């Protein structure tokens, strides 16, 4: 009888606890930017600086060239200090991936780590020093079943503007008679 | 000291009942966090439709409403839309009304073009953040609310679900009976 009572209690508790369990809460996706080492950029020249971004596991963001017009591309906008010009921003090609919500459709996305290459040209008149460049990475993330509103990730990195190395010295042309 | 097994069973039952009550209360308060729904009634709202009409949720009282929050940038939402078109055709005569609420920054024309491309046969309204907030804050899409003929939210689904699951929910709300308002 005692065993029956124990079993009845365990059974009731089991029956009560199982249906009451809450499904795990959905995580909010994040894209982060690991710290960038200060890049040296030569004034008067175009320099390429790599920026690394990290998409949290389980999420993806659209690439810069998403597979459909209605999708929001990942894009970087930078607001450089005066006299430092931002040139072309090169985005990596997206990974063509299918997801559970559309197994027959390929979407062009970034997952995990991806790097953007930014062309930076300080004017020849810029004083050699460290400069901070700020901006925003706009992205729109999804997981396997839902999409999250577009977000802006603040972007900050430093560049060290250095003088261009002096041009190599040209030796004066030697006289053809020098070795006579 | 020998314990009476009947007493043990009674105590166990009381404990179980208290647990059921407590857990359900916790479950309810957790799942309704942030949702301003009084007695489970879907918050009423007034929004503009794509053709410029003013639409209130309460205009559909007496119908079973599938309230679908979506956006043009949401790929899973795009998967559901053809299902909603079919389900509206199938269950519309039985009293189903699918209502789409577009929660994106796109222009009305862009949303209208998108809806036209998807062959949408139900009203699409231009969403507002305040309406999203009234429904618990639309943090991700799609979000679907299944509202019975009396305006009560019977269930809600976050993220893309299977077509069968959506149809089962629709059957539930369509089967509800409208109670005459006092």
GROMACS .gro file of C-alpha atoms in nm:
model
  362
    1UNK     CA    1   0.000   0.000   0.000
    2UNK     CA    2   0.287   0.232   0.089
    3UNK     CA    3   0.453   0.158  -0.246
    4UNK     CA    4   0.127   0.233  -0.425
    5UNK     CA    5   0.101   0.569  -0.249
    6UNK     CA    6   0.458   0.659  -0.343
    7UNK     CA    7   0.401   0.556  -0.705
    8UNK     CA    8   0.075   0.754  -0.718
    9UNK     CA    9   0.253   1.063  -0.588
   10UNK     CA   10   0.544   1.032  -0.833
   11UNK     CA   11   0.300   0.970  -1.118
   12UNK     CA   12   0.093   1.274  -1.031
   13UNK     CA   13   0.398   1.497  -1.000
   14UNK     CA   14   0.531   1.371  -1.334
   15UNK     CA   15   0.199   1.438  -1.500
   16UNK     CA   16   0.183   1.784  -1.352
   17UNK     CA   17   0.538   1.894  -1.421
   18UNK     CA   18   0.573   1.783  -1.782
   19UNK     CA   19   0.296   1.984  -1.947
   20UNK     CA   20   0.380   2.290  -1.741
   21UNK     CA   21   0.732   2.319  -1.875
   22UNK     CA   22   0.793   2.641  -2.065
   23UNK     CA   23   0.968   2.611  -2.400
   24UNK     CA   24   1.314   2.765  -2.386
   25UNK     CA   25   1.308   3.139  -2.437
   26UNK     CA   26   1.422   3.258  -2.777
   27UNK     CA   27   1.762   3.422  -2.770
   28UNK     CA   28   1.804   3.763  -2.922
   29UNK     CA   29   2.068   3.745  -3.192
   30UNK     CA   30   2.379   3.953  -3.181
   31UNK     CA   31   2.656   4.044  -3.418
   32UNK     CA   32   2.972   4.159  -3.246
   33UNK     CA   33   3.294   4.318  -3.356
   34UNK     CA   34   3.605   4.181  -3.188
   35UNK     CA   35   3.865   4.450  -3.109
   36UNK     CA   36   4.066   4.553  -3.413
   37UNK     CA   37   4.441   4.613  -3.373
   38UNK     CA   38   4.540   4.966  -3.471
   39UNK     CA   39   4.622   4.959  -3.841
   40UNK     CA   40   4.894   5.178  -3.985
   41UNK     CA   41   4.775   5.369  -4.289
   42UNK     CA   42   5.000   5.573  -4.511
   43UNK     CA   43   4.887   5.922  -4.585
   44UNK     CA   44   4.829   6.006  -4.946
   45UNK     CA   45   4.769   5.641  -5.032
   46UNK     CA   46   4.480   5.395  -5.034
   47UNK     CA   47   4.519   5.142  -4.752
   48UNK     CA   48   4.313   4.833  -4.688
   49UNK     CA   49   4.189   4.766  -4.334
   50UNK     CA   50   4.014   4.441  -4.241
   51UNK     CA   51   3.721   4.450  -3.998
   52UNK     CA   52   3.605   4.125  -3.843
   53UNK     CA   53   3.245   4.062  -3.739
   54UNK     CA   54   3.103   3.764  -3.555
   55UNK     CA   55   2.748   3.628  -3.589
   56UNK     CA   56   2.630   3.436  -3.287
   57UNK     CA   57   2.593   3.060  -3.345
   58UNK     CA   58   2.242   2.957  -3.455
   59UNK     CA   59   2.181   3.283  -3.641
   60UNK     CA   60   2.256   3.417  -3.985
   61UNK     CA   61   2.247   3.764  -4.138
   62UNK     CA   62   2.185   3.847  -4.501
   63UNK     CA   63   2.497   3.904  -4.706
   64UNK     CA   64   2.558   4.237  -4.876
   65UNK     CA   65   2.399   4.090  -5.189
   66UNK     CA   66   2.096   3.902  -5.057
   67UNK     CA   67   1.917   3.661  -5.284
   68UNK     CA   68   1.595   3.865  -5.296
   69UNK     CA   69   1.523   4.233  -5.330
   70UNK     CA   70   1.302   4.243  -5.022
   71UNK     CA   71   1.579   4.119  -4.789
   72UNK     CA   72   1.785   4.372  -4.596
   73UNK     CA   73   2.154   4.358  -4.690
   74UNK     CA   74   2.433   4.378  -4.436
   75UNK     CA   75   2.599   4.713  -4.494
   76UNK     CA   76   2.864   4.921  -4.326
   77UNK     CA   77   2.855   5.298  -4.311
   78UNK     CA   78   3.154   5.486  -4.177
   79UNK     CA   79   3.185   5.841  -4.063
   80UNK     CA   80   3.557   5.920  -4.085
   81UNK     CA   81   3.733   6.227  -3.945
   82UNK     CA   82   3.793   6.515  -4.185
   83UNK     CA   83   4.074   6.455  -4.433
   84UNK     CA   84   4.049   6.077  -4.411
   85UNK     CA   85   3.855   5.939  -4.704
   86UNK     CA   86   3.674   5.607  -4.701
   87UNK     CA   87   3.688   5.433  -5.035
   88UNK     CA   88   3.539   5.107  -5.141
   89UNK     CA   89   3.407   4.865  -4.880
   90UNK     CA   90   3.452   4.509  -5.002
   91UNK     CA   91   3.208   4.255  -4.866
   92UNK     CA   92   3.272   3.883  -4.878
   93UNK     CA   93   3.044   3.674  -5.098
   94UNK     CA   94   2.758   3.522  -4.899
   95UNK     CA   95   2.726   3.153  -4.826
   96UNK     CA   96   2.442   3.001  -5.025
   97UNK     CA   97   2.242   2.822  -4.757
   98UNK     CA   98   1.901   2.659  -4.720
   99UNK     CA   99   1.708   2.677  -4.397
  100UNK     CA  100   1.434   2.470  -4.239
  101UNK     CA  101   1.176   2.739  -4.319
  102UNK     CA  102   1.254   2.721  -4.692
  103UNK     CA  103   1.441   2.401  -4.776
  104UNK     CA  104   1.409   2.457  -5.153
  105UNK     CA  105   1.536   2.813  -5.145
  106UNK     CA  106   1.899   2.924  -5.119
  107UNK     CA  107   1.968   3.241  -4.927
  108UNK     CA  108   2.292   3.435  -4.944
  109UNK     CA  109   2.400   3.481  -4.583
  110UNK     CA  110   2.689   3.532  -4.345
  111UNK     CA  111   2.729   3.299  -4.048
  112UNK     CA  112   3.007   3.275  -3.791
  113UNK     CA  113   3.292   3.515  -3.867
  114UNK     CA  114   3.307   3.739  -4.170
  115UNK     CA  115   3.547   4.020  -4.263
  116UNK     CA  116   3.498   4.338  -4.455
  117UNK     CA  117   3.780   4.518  -4.624
  118UNK     CA  118   3.772   4.896  -4.606
  119UNK     CA  119   3.983   5.118  -4.827
  120UNK     CA  120   4.111   5.418  -4.628
  121UNK     CA  121   4.300   5.707  -4.784
  122UNK     CA  122   4.425   5.980  -4.550
  123UNK     CA  123   4.497   6.298  -4.741
  124UNK     CA  124   4.865   6.384  -4.783
  125UNK     CA  125   4.819   6.682  -4.551
  126UNK     CA  126   4.692   6.481  -4.249
  127UNK     CA  127   4.913   6.502  -3.943
  128UNK     CA  128   5.060   6.165  -3.851
  129UNK     CA  129   4.870   6.045  -3.547
  130UNK     CA  130   4.603   5.800  -3.431
  131UNK     CA  131   4.250   5.865  -3.555
  132UNK     CA  132   3.925   5.698  -3.457
  133UNK     CA  133   3.678   5.597  -3.723
  134UNK     CA  134   3.319   5.535  -3.625
  135UNK     CA  135   3.020   5.397  -3.804
  136UNK     CA  136   2.741   5.143  -3.803
  137UNK     CA  137   2.694   4.795  -3.937
  138UNK     CA  138   2.332   4.747  -4.034
  139UNK     CA  139   2.217   4.387  -4.036
  140UNK     CA  140   1.906   4.181  -4.012
  141UNK     CA  141   1.933   3.843  -3.846
  142UNK     CA  142   1.721   3.529  -3.854
  143UNK     CA  143   1.739   3.185  -3.701
  144UNK     CA  144   1.579   2.870  -3.837
  145UNK     CA  145   1.223   2.981  -3.771
  146UNK     CA  146   1.204   3.354  -3.709
  147UNK     CA  147   1.354   3.684  -3.814
  148UNK     CA  148   1.450   3.977  -3.596
  149UNK     CA  149   1.411   4.345  -3.679
  150UNK     CA  150   1.708   4.517  -3.844
  151UNK     CA  151   1.973   4.640  -3.604
  152UNK     CA  152   2.268   4.876  -3.610
  153UNK     CA  153   2.593   4.765  -3.453
  154UNK     CA  154   2.814   5.061  -3.357
  155UNK     CA  155   3.156   5.021  -3.516
  156UNK     CA  156   3.473   5.184  -3.379
  157UNK     CA  157   3.832   5.133  -3.474
  158UNK     CA  158   4.158   5.328  -3.481
  159UNK     CA  159   4.407   5.386  -3.755
  160UNK     CA  160   4.757   5.528  -3.721
  161UNK     CA  161   4.836   5.766  -4.001
  162UNK     CA  162   5.202   5.750  -4.095
  163UNK     CA  163   5.412   5.942  -4.345
  164UNK     CA  164   5.482   5.779  -4.673
  165UNK     CA  165   5.833   5.638  -4.681
  166UNK     CA  166   6.071   5.853  -4.879
  167UNK     CA  167   6.098   5.749  -5.245
  168UNK     CA  168   6.401   5.531  -5.317
  169UNK     CA  169   6.707   5.728  -5.419
  170UNK     CA  170   6.788   5.719  -5.783
  171UNK     CA  171   7.159   5.671  -5.854
  172UNK     CA  172   7.292   5.904  -6.121
  173UNK     CA  173   7.343   5.725  -6.449
  174UNK     CA  174   7.696   5.603  -6.479
  175UNK     CA  175   7.912   5.722  -6.758
  176UNK     CA  176   7.983   5.453  -7.016
  177UNK     CA  177   8.342   5.561  -6.985
  178UNK     CA  178   8.361   5.518  -6.609
  179UNK     CA  179   8.538   5.182  -6.625
  180UNK     CA  180   8.789   5.273  -6.885
  181UNK     CA  181   0.473   0.500   1.428
  182UNK     CA  182   0.274   0.353   1.141
  183UNK     CA  183   0.141   0.596   0.882
  184UNK     CA  184  -0.203   0.547   0.733
  185UNK     CA  185  -0.163   0.499   0.351
  186UNK     CA  186  -0.489   0.687   0.291
  187UNK     CA  187  -0.345   0.990   0.468
  188UNK     CA  188  -0.031   0.968   0.253
  189UNK     CA  189  -0.241   0.957  -0.066
  190UNK     CA  190  -0.453   1.253   0.045
  191UNK     CA  191  -0.141   1.455   0.133
  192UNK     CA  192   0.014   1.362  -0.201
  193UNK     CA  193  -0.297   1.473  -0.386
  194UNK     CA  194  -0.312   1.803  -0.200
  195UNK     CA  195   0.056   1.867  -0.277
  196UNK     CA  196  -0.004   1.777  -0.644
  197UNK     CA  197  -0.305   2.010  -0.669
  198UNK     CA  198  -0.106   2.293  -0.512
  199UNK     CA  199   0.177   2.228  -0.758
  200UNK     CA  200  -0.063   2.231  -1.054
  201UNK     CA  201  -0.210   2.560  -0.940
  202UNK     CA  202   0.126   2.719  -0.867
  203UNK     CA  203   0.293   2.604  -1.187
  204UNK     CA  204   0.002   2.706  -1.406
  205UNK     CA  205   0.000   3.047  -1.242
  206UNK     CA  206   0.375   3.082  -1.301
  207UNK     CA  207   0.335   2.956  -1.658
  208UNK     CA  208   0.060   3.205  -1.730
  209UNK     CA  209   0.240   3.499  -1.582
  210UNK     CA  210   0.560   3.408  -1.767
  211UNK     CA  211   0.400   3.352  -2.107
  212UNK     CA  212   0.192   3.665  -2.076
  213UNK     CA  213   0.482   3.882  -1.968
  214UNK     CA  214   0.441   4.218  -2.128
  215UNK     CA  215   0.109   4.131  -2.292
  216UNK     CA  216  -0.164   4.372  -2.202
  217UNK     CA  217  -0.452   4.130  -2.256
  218UNK     CA  218  -0.733   4.164  -2.011
  219UNK     CA  219  -0.901   3.827  -1.958
  220UNK     CA  220  -0.726   3.695  -2.267
  221UNK     CA  221  -0.912   3.942  -2.490
  222UNK     CA  222  -0.715   4.050  -2.797
  223UNK     CA  223  -0.635   4.422  -2.760
  224UNK     CA  224  -0.836   4.623  -3.008
  225UNK     CA  225  -0.655   4.855  -3.246
  226UNK     CA  226  -0.716   5.085  -3.537
  227UNK     CA  227  -0.481   5.069  -3.833
  228UNK     CA  228  -0.474   5.174  -4.195
  229UNK     CA  229  -0.510   4.908  -4.460
  230UNK     CA  230  -0.305   4.906  -4.780
  231UNK     CA  231  -0.596   5.066  -4.965
  232UNK     CA  232  -0.617   5.348  -4.712
  233UNK     CA  233  -0.919   5.225  -4.517
  234UNK     CA  234  -0.933   5.250  -4.141
  235UNK     CA  235  -0.969   4.903  -3.995
  236UNK     CA  236  -1.038   4.807  -3.635
  237UNK     CA  237  -0.977   4.458  -3.504
  238UNK     CA  238  -1.320   4.469  -3.345
  239UNK     CA  239  -1.470   4.506  -3.695
  240UNK     CA  240  -1.408   4.132  -3.723
  241UNK     CA  241  -1.590   4.040  -3.399
  242UNK     CA  242  -1.798   3.728  -3.462
  243UNK     CA  243  -1.530   3.592  -3.694
  244UNK     CA  244  -1.238   3.368  -3.611
  245UNK     CA  245  -0.929   3.582  -3.666
  246UNK     CA  246  -0.576   3.477  -3.742
  247UNK     CA  247  -0.374   3.788  -3.664
  248UNK     CA  248  -0.041   3.760  -3.841
  249UNK     CA  249   0.246   3.999  -3.763
  250UNK     CA  250   0.495   3.993  -4.049
  251UNK     CA  251   0.743   4.202  -4.247
  252UNK     CA  252   0.868   4.210  -4.602
  253UNK     CA  253   1.224   4.132  -4.485
  254UNK     CA  254   1.114   3.818  -4.300
  255UNK     CA  255   1.177   3.504  -4.508
  256UNK     CA  256   0.984   3.266  -4.278
  257UNK     CA  257   0.684   3.505  -4.304
  258UNK     CA  258   0.699   3.468  -4.681
  259UNK     CA  259   0.669   3.090  -4.643
  260UNK     CA  260   0.347   3.124  -4.441
  261UNK     CA  261   0.173   3.368  -4.671
  262UNK     CA  262   0.071   3.123  -4.946
  263UNK     CA  263  -0.062   2.894  -4.672
  264UNK     CA  264  -0.272   3.179  -4.534
  265UNK     CA  265  -0.404   3.249  -4.883
  266UNK     CA  266  -0.514   2.886  -4.919
  267UNK     CA  267  -0.651   2.864  -4.564
  268UNK     CA  268  -0.845   3.188  -4.611
  269UNK     CA  269  -1.006   3.038  -4.922
  270UNK     CA  270  -1.078   2.710  -4.744
  271UNK     CA  271  -1.202   2.837  -4.408
  272UNK     CA  272  -1.325   3.183  -4.508
  273UNK     CA  273  -1.678   3.051  -4.575
  274UNK     CA  274  -1.674   2.903  -4.222
  275UNK     CA  275  -1.590   3.241  -4.067
  276UNK     CA  276  -1.212   3.265  -4.075
  277UNK     CA  277  -1.054   3.604  -4.133
  278UNK     CA  278  -0.679   3.624  -4.172
  279UNK     CA  279  -0.551   3.973  -4.091
  280UNK     CA  280  -0.191   4.063  -4.171
  281UNK     CA  281  -0.009   4.340  -3.985
  282UNK     CA  282   0.307   4.453  -4.162
  283UNK     CA  283   0.569   4.554  -3.905
  284UNK     CA  284   0.837   4.700  -4.126
  285UNK     CA  285   0.975   5.032  -4.236
  286UNK     CA  286   0.904   4.973  -4.602
  287UNK     CA  287   0.668   5.216  -4.778
  288UNK     CA  288   0.301   5.132  -4.818
  289UNK     CA  289   0.363   5.083  -5.190
  290UNK     CA  290   0.645   4.837  -5.127
  291UNK     CA  291   0.430   4.641  -4.883
  292UNK     CA  292   0.137   4.648  -5.128
  293UNK     CA  293   0.360   4.528  -5.413
  294UNK     CA  294   0.493   4.249  -5.197
  295UNK     CA  295   0.144   4.144  -5.087
  296UNK     CA  296   0.025   4.151  -5.448
  297UNK     CA  297   0.320   3.937  -5.556
  298UNK     CA  298   0.229   3.687  -5.285
  299UNK     CA  299  -0.134   3.681  -5.402
  300UNK     CA  300  -0.262   3.790  -5.063
  301UNK     CA  301  -0.642   3.766  -5.044
  302UNK     CA  302  -0.688   3.905  -4.692
  303UNK     CA  303  -0.653   4.254  -4.544
  304UNK     CA  304  -0.301   4.374  -4.475
  305UNK     CA  305  -0.266   4.659  -4.229
  306UNK     CA  306   0.026   4.894  -4.175
  307UNK     CA  307   0.155   4.810  -3.828
  308UNK     CA  308   0.253   5.046  -3.551
  309UNK     CA  309   0.488   4.983  -3.263
  310UNK     CA  310   0.211   5.058  -3.013
  311UNK     CA  311   0.003   4.773  -3.159
  312UNK     CA  312   0.303   4.540  -3.138
  313UNK     CA  313   0.353   4.647  -2.776
  314UNK     CA  314  -0.012   4.572  -2.696
  315UNK     CA  315   0.056   4.218  -2.816
  316UNK     CA  316   0.360   4.169  -2.598
  317UNK     CA  317   0.616   4.352  -2.811
  318UNK     CA  318   0.685   4.195  -3.145
  319UNK     CA  319   1.049   4.104  -3.098
  320UNK     CA  320   1.069   3.864  -3.389
  321UNK     CA  321   0.855   3.756  -3.679
  322UNK     CA  322   0.634   3.586  -3.769
  323UNK     CA  323   0.403   3.602  -3.469
  324UNK     CA  324   0.052   3.468  -3.500
  325UNK     CA  325  -0.241   3.516  -3.266
  326UNK     CA  326  -0.542   3.287  -3.293
  327UNK     CA  327  -0.848   3.482  -3.185
  328UNK     CA  328  -1.187   3.319  -3.139
  329UNK     CA  329  -1.524   3.464  -3.244
  330UNK     CA  330  -1.554   3.642  -2.909
  331UNK     CA  331  -1.225   3.823  -2.947
  332UNK     CA  332  -1.033   3.599  -2.707
  333UNK     CA  333  -0.680   3.488  -2.786
  334UNK     CA  334  -0.693   3.110  -2.778
  335UNK     CA  335  -0.331   3.064  -2.872
  336UNK     CA  336  -0.030   3.234  -3.017
  337UNK     CA  337   0.270   3.107  -3.207
  338UNK     CA  338   0.613   3.263  -3.229
  339UNK     CA  339   0.824   3.185  -3.534
  340UNK     CA  340   0.736   2.968  -3.829
  341UNK     CA  341   0.526   2.661  -3.755
  342UNK     CA  342   0.416   2.381  -3.985
  343UNK     CA  343   0.112   2.427  -4.209
  344UNK     CA  344  -0.067   2.142  -4.030
  345UNK     CA  345  -0.016   2.308  -3.693
  346UNK     CA  346  -0.152   2.638  -3.828
  347UNK     CA  347  -0.455   2.463  -3.977
  348UNK     CA  348  -0.527   2.285  -3.647
  349UNK     CA  349  -0.527   2.620  -3.467
  350UNK     CA  350  -0.756   2.766  -3.733
  351UNK     CA  351  -0.999   2.475  -3.688
  352UNK     CA  352  -1.005   2.553  -3.315
  353UNK     CA  353  -1.093   2.919  -3.357
  354UNK     CA  354  -1.340   2.850  -3.637
  355UNK     CA  355  -1.515   2.597  -3.410
  356UNK     CA  356  -1.564   2.860  -3.140
  357UNK     CA  357  -1.916   2.991  -3.090
  358UNK     CA  358  -1.987   3.362  -3.076
  359UNK     CA  359  -2.161   3.465  -2.757
  360UNK     CA  360  -2.407   3.753  -2.801
  361UNK     CA  361  -2.266   4.071  -2.649
  362UNK     CA  362  -2.465   4.227  -2.365
   0.00000   0.00000   0.00000
